[in-house]
Structures are given as C-alpha cells and as structure tokens.
PDB file of N, CA and C in Angstrom:
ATOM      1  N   UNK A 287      -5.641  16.747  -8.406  1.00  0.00           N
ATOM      2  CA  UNK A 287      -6.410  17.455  -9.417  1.00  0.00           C
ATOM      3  C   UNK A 287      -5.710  17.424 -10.774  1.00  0.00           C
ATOM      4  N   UNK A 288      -4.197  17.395 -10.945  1.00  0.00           N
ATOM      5  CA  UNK A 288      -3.578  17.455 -11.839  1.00  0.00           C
ATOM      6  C   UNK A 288      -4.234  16.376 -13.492  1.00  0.00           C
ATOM      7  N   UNK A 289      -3.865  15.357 -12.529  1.00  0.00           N
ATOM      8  CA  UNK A 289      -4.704  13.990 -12.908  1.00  0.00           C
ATOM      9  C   UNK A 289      -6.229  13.710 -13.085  1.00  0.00           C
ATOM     10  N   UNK A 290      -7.318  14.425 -12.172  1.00  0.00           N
ATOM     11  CA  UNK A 290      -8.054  14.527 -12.380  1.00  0.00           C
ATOM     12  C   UNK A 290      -8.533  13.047 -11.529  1.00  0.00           C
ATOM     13  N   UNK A 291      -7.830  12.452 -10.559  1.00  0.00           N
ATOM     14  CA  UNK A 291      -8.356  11.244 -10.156  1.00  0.00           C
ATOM     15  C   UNK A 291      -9.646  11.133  -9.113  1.00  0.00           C
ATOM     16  N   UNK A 292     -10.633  10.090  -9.471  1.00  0.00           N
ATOM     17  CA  UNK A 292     -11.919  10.247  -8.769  1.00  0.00           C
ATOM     18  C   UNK A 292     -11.570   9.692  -7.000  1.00  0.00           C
ATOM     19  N   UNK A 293     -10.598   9.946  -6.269  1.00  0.00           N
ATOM     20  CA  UNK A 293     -10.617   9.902  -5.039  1.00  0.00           C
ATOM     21  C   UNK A 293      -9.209  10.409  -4.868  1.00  0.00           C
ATOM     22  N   UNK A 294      -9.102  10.665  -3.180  1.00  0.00           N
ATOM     23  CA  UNK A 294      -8.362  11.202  -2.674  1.00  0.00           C
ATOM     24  C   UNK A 294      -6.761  10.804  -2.206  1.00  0.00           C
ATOM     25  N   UNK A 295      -5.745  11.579  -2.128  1.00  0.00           N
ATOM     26  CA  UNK A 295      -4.718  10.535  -1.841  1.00  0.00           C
ATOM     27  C   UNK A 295      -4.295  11.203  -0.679  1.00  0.00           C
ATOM     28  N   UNK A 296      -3.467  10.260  -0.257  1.00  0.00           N
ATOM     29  CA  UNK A 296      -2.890  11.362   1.059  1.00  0.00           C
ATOM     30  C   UNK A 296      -1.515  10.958   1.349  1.00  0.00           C
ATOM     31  N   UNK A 297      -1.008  11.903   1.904  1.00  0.00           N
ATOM     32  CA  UNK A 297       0.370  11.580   2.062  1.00  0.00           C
ATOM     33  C   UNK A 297       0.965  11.533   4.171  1.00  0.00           C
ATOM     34  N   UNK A 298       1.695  10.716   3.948  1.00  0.00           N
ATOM     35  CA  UNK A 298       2.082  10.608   5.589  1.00  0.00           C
ATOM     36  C   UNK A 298       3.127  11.158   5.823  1.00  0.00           C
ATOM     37  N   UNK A 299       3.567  11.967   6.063  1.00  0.00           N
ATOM     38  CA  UNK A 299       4.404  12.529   6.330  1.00  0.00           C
ATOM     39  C   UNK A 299       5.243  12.133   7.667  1.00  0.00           C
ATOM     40  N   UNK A 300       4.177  12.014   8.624  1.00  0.00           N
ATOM     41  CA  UNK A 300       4.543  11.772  10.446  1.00  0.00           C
ATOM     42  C   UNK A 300       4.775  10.383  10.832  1.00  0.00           C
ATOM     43  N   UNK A 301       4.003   9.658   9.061  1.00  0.00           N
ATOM     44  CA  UNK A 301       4.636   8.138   9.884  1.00  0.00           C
ATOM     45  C   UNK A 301       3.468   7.677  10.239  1.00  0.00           C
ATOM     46  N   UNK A 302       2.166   8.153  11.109  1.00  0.00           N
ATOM     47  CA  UNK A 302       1.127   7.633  10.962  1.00  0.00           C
ATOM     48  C   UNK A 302       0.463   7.006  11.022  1.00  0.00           C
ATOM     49  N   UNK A 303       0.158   6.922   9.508  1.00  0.00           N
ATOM     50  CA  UNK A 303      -0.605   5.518   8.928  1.00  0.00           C
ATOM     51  C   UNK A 303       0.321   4.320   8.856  1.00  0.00           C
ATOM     52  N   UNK A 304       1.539   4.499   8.568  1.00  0.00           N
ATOM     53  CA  UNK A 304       2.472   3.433   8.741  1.00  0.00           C
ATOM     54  C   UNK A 304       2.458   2.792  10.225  1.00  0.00           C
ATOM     55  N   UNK A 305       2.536   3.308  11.342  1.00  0.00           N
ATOM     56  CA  UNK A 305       2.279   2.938  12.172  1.00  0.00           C
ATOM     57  C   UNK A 305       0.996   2.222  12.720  1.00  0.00           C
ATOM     58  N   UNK A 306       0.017   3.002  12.204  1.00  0.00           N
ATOM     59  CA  UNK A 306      -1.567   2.536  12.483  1.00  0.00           C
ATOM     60  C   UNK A 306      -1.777   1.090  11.885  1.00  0.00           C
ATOM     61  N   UNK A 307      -1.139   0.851  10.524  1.00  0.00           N
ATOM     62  CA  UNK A 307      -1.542  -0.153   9.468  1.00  0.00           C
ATOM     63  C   UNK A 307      -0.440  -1.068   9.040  1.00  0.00           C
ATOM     64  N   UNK A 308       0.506  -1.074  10.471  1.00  0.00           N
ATOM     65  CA  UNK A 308       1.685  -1.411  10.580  1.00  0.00           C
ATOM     66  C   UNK A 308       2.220  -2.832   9.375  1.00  0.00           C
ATOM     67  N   UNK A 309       3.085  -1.130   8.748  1.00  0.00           N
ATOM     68  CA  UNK A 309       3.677  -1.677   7.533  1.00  0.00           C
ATOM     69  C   UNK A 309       4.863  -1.152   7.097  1.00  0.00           C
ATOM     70  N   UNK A 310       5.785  -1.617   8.584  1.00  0.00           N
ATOM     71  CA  UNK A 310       7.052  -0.968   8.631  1.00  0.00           C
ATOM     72  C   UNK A 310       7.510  -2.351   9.145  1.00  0.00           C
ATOM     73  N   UNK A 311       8.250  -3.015   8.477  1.00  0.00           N
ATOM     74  CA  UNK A 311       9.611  -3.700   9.275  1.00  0.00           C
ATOM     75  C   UNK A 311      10.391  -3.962   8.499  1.00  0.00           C
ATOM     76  N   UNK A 312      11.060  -5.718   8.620  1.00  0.00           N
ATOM     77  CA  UNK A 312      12.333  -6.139   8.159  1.00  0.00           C
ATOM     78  C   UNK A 312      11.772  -6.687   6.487  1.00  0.00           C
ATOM     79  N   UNK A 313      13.019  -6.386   5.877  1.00  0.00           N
ATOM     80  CA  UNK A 313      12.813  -6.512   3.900  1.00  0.00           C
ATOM     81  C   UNK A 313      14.712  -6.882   4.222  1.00  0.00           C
ATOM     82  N   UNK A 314      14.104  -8.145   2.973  1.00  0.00           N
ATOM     83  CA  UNK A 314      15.612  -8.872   3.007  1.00  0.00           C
ATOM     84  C   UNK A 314      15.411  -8.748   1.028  1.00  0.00           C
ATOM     85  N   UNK A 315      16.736  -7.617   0.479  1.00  0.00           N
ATOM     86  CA  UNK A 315      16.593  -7.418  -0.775  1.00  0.00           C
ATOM     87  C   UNK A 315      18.258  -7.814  -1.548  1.00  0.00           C
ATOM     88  N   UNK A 316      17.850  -8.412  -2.278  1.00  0.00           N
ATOM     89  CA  UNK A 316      19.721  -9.195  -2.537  1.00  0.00           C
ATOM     90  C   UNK A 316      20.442 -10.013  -1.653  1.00  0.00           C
ATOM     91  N   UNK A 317      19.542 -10.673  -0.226  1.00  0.00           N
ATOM     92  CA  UNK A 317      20.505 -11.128   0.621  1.00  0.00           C
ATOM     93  C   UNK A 317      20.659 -10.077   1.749  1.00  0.00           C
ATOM     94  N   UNK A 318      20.416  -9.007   1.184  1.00  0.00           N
ATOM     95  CA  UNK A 318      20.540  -7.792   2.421  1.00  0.00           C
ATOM     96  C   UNK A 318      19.302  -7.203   3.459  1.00  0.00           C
ATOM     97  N   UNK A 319      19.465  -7.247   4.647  1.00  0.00           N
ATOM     98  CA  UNK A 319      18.106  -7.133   5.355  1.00  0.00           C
ATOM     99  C   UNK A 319      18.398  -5.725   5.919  1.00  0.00           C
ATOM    100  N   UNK A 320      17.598  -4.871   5.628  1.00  0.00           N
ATOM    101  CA  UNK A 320      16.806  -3.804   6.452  1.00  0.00           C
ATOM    102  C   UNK A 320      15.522  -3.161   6.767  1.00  0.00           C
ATOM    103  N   UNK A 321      15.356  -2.429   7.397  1.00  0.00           N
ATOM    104  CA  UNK A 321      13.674  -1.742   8.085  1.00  0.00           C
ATOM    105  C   UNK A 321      12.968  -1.028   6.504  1.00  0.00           C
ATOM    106  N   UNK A 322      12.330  -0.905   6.365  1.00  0.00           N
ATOM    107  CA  UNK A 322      11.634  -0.250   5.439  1.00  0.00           C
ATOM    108  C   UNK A 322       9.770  -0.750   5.101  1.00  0.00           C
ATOM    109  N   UNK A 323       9.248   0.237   4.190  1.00  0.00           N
ATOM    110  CA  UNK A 323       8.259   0.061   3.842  1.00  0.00           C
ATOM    111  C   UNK A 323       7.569  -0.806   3.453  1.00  0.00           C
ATOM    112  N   UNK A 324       6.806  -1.844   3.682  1.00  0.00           N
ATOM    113  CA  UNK A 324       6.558  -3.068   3.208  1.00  0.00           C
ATOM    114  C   UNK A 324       5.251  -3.398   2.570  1.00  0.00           C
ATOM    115  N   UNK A 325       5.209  -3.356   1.048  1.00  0.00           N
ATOM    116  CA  UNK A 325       4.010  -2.722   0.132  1.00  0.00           C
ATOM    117  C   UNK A 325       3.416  -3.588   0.675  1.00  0.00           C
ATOM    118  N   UNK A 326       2.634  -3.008   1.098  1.00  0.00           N
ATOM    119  CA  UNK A 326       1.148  -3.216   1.068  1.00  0.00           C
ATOM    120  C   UNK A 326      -0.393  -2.828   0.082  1.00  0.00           C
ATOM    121  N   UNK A 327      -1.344  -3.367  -0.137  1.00  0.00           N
ATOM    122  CA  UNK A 327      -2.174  -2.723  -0.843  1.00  0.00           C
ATOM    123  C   UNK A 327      -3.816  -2.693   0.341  1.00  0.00           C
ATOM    124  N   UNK A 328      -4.527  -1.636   0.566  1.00  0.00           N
ATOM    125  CA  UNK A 328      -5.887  -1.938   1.026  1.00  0.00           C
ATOM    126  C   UNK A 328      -6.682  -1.525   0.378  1.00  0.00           C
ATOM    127  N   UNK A 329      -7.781  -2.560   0.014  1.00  0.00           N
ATOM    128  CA  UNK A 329      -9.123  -1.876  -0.618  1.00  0.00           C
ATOM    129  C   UNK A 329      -9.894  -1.190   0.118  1.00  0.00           C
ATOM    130  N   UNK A 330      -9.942  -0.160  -0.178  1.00  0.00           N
ATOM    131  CA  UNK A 330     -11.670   0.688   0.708  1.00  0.00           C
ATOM    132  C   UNK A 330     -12.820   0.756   0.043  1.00  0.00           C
ATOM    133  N   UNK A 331     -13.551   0.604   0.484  1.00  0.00           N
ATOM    134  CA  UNK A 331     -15.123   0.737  -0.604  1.00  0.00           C
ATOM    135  C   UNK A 331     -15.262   2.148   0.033  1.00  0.00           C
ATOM    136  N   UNK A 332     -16.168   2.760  -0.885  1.00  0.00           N
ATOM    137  CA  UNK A 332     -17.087   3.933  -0.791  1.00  0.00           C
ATOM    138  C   UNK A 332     -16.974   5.050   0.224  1.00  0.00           C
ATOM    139  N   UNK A 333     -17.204   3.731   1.161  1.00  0.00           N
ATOM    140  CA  UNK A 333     -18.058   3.815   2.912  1.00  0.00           C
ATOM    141  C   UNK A 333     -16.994   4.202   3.930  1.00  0.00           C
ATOM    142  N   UNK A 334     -15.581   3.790   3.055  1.00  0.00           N
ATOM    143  CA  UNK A 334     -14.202   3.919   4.208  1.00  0.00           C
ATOM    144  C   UNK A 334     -13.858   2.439   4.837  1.00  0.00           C
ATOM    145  N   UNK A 335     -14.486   1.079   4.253  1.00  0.00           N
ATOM    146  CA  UNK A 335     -14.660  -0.117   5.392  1.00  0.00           C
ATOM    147  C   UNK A 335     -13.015  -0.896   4.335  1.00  0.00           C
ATOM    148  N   UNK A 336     -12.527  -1.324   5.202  1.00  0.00           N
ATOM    149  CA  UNK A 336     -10.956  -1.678   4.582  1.00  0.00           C
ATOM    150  C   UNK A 336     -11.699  -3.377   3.879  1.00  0.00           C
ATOM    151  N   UNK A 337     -12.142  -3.528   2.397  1.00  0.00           N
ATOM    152  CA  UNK A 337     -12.663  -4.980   2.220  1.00  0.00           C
ATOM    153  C   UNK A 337     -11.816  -6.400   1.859  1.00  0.00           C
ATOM    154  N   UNK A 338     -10.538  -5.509   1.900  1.00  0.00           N
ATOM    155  CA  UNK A 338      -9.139  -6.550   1.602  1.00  0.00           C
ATOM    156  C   UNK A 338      -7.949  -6.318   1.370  1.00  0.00           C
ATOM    157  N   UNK A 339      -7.281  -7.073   1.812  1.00  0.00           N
ATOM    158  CA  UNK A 339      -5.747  -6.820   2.373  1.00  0.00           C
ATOM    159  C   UNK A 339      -4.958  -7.499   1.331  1.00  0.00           C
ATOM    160  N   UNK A 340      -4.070  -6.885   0.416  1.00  0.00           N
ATOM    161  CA  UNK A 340      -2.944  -7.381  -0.118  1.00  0.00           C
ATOM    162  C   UNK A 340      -1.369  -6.929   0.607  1.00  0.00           C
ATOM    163  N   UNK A 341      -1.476  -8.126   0.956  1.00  0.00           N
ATOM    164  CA  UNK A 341       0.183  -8.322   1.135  1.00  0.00           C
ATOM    165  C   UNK A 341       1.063  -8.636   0.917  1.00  0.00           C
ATOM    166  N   UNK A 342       0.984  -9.787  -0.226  1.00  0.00           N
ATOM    167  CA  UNK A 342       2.303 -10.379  -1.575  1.00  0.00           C
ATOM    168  C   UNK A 342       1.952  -9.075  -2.702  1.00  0.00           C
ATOM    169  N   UNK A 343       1.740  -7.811  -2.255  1.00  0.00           N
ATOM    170  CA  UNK A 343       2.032  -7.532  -3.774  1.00  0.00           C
ATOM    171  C   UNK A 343       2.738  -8.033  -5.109  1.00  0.00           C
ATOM    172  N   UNK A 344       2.021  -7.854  -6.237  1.00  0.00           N
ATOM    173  CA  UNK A 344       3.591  -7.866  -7.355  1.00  0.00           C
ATOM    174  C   UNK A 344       2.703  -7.179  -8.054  1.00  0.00           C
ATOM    175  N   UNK A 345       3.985  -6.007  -8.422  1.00  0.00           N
ATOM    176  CA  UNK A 345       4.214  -4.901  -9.303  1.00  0.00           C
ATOM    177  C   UNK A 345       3.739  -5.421 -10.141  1.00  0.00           C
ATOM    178  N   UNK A 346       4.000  -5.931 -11.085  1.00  0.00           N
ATOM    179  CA  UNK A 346       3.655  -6.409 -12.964  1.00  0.00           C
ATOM    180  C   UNK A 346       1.964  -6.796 -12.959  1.00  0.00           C
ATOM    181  N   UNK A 347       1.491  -7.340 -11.546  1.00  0.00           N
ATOM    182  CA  UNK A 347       0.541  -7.786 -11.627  1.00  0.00           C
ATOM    183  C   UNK A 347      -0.492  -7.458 -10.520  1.00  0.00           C
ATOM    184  N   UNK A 348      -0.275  -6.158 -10.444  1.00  0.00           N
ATOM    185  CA  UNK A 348      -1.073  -5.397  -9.062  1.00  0.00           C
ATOM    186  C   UNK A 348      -2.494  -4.970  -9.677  1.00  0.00           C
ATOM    187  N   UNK A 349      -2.638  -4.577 -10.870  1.00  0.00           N
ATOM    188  CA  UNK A 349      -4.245  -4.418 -11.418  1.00  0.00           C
ATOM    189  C   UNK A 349      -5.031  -5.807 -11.235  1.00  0.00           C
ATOM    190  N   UNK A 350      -4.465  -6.695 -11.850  1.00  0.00           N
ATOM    191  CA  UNK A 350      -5.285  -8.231 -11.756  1.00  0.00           C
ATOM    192  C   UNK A 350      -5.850  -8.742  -9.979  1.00  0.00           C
ATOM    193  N   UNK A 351      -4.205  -8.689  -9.252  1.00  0.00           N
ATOM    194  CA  UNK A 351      -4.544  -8.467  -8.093  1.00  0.00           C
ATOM    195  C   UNK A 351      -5.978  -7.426  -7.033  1.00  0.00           C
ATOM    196  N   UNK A 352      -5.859  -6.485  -7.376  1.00  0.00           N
ATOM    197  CA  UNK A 352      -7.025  -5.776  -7.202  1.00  0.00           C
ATOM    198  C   UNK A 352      -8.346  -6.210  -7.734  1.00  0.00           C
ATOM    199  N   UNK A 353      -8.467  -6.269  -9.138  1.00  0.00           N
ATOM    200  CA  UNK A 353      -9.615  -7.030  -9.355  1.00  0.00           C
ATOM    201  C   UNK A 353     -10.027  -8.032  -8.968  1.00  0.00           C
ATOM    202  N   UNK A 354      -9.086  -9.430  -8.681  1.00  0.00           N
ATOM    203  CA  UNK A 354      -9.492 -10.255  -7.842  1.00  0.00           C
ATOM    204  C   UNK A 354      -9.930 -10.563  -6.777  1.00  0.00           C
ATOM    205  N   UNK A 355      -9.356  -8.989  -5.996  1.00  0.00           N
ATOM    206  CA  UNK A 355      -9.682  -8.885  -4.814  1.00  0.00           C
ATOM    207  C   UNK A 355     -11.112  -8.371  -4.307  1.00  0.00           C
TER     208      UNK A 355
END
C-alpha cells in the first residue's frame, strides 16, 4: 500500500514457493560455488496462469526482458 502498487506481493517466509517453483540450488559467483536463490522471473496474467518463464535474468535489462516476454 505504501507504494500504492496495482497487485499483490508476497513474501515466503517457509521456503515454499521456493520449493514449489524450484529455484533453489548451486550459483558459482567469483569462481565460488554455493546453494542459494536463483533469480528467476514468472509472468502471471490476470487469471493466475504462469505465461513465461525467465531464467537468464539480467538486472540492467529485466524491464525489456519482461516486455518481450
């Protein structure tokens, strides 16, 4: 509400959705490999129907990405 954004966000606390939409494993950062979060992006329309999967995110270019998608 702060923001005023036209949909909802949610937060996982339990792990979850990470599990459900399994987007937990190995990230190799500097040469160094460990478990962690592995951005993901999903589109939902309206309806709740998941219409596309980003999985190379990049930061600098995650709006374009979405629109393309």
């Amino acid at each position: 509400s702060k923001y005023k954004l036209p949909f909802s966000l949610i937060v996982d606390t339990d792990h979850a959705w990470i599990k459900a939409f399994d987007v937990w494993g190995s990230k190799t950062v500097f040469g160094k490999s460990y478990d962690g979060l592995i951005r993901t992006t999903f589109v939902i329309d309206e309806k709740g129907t998941i219409t596309n999967i980003i999985d190379e995110v990049e930061a600098k270019n995650h709006a374009e990405q979405i629109t393309a998608a």
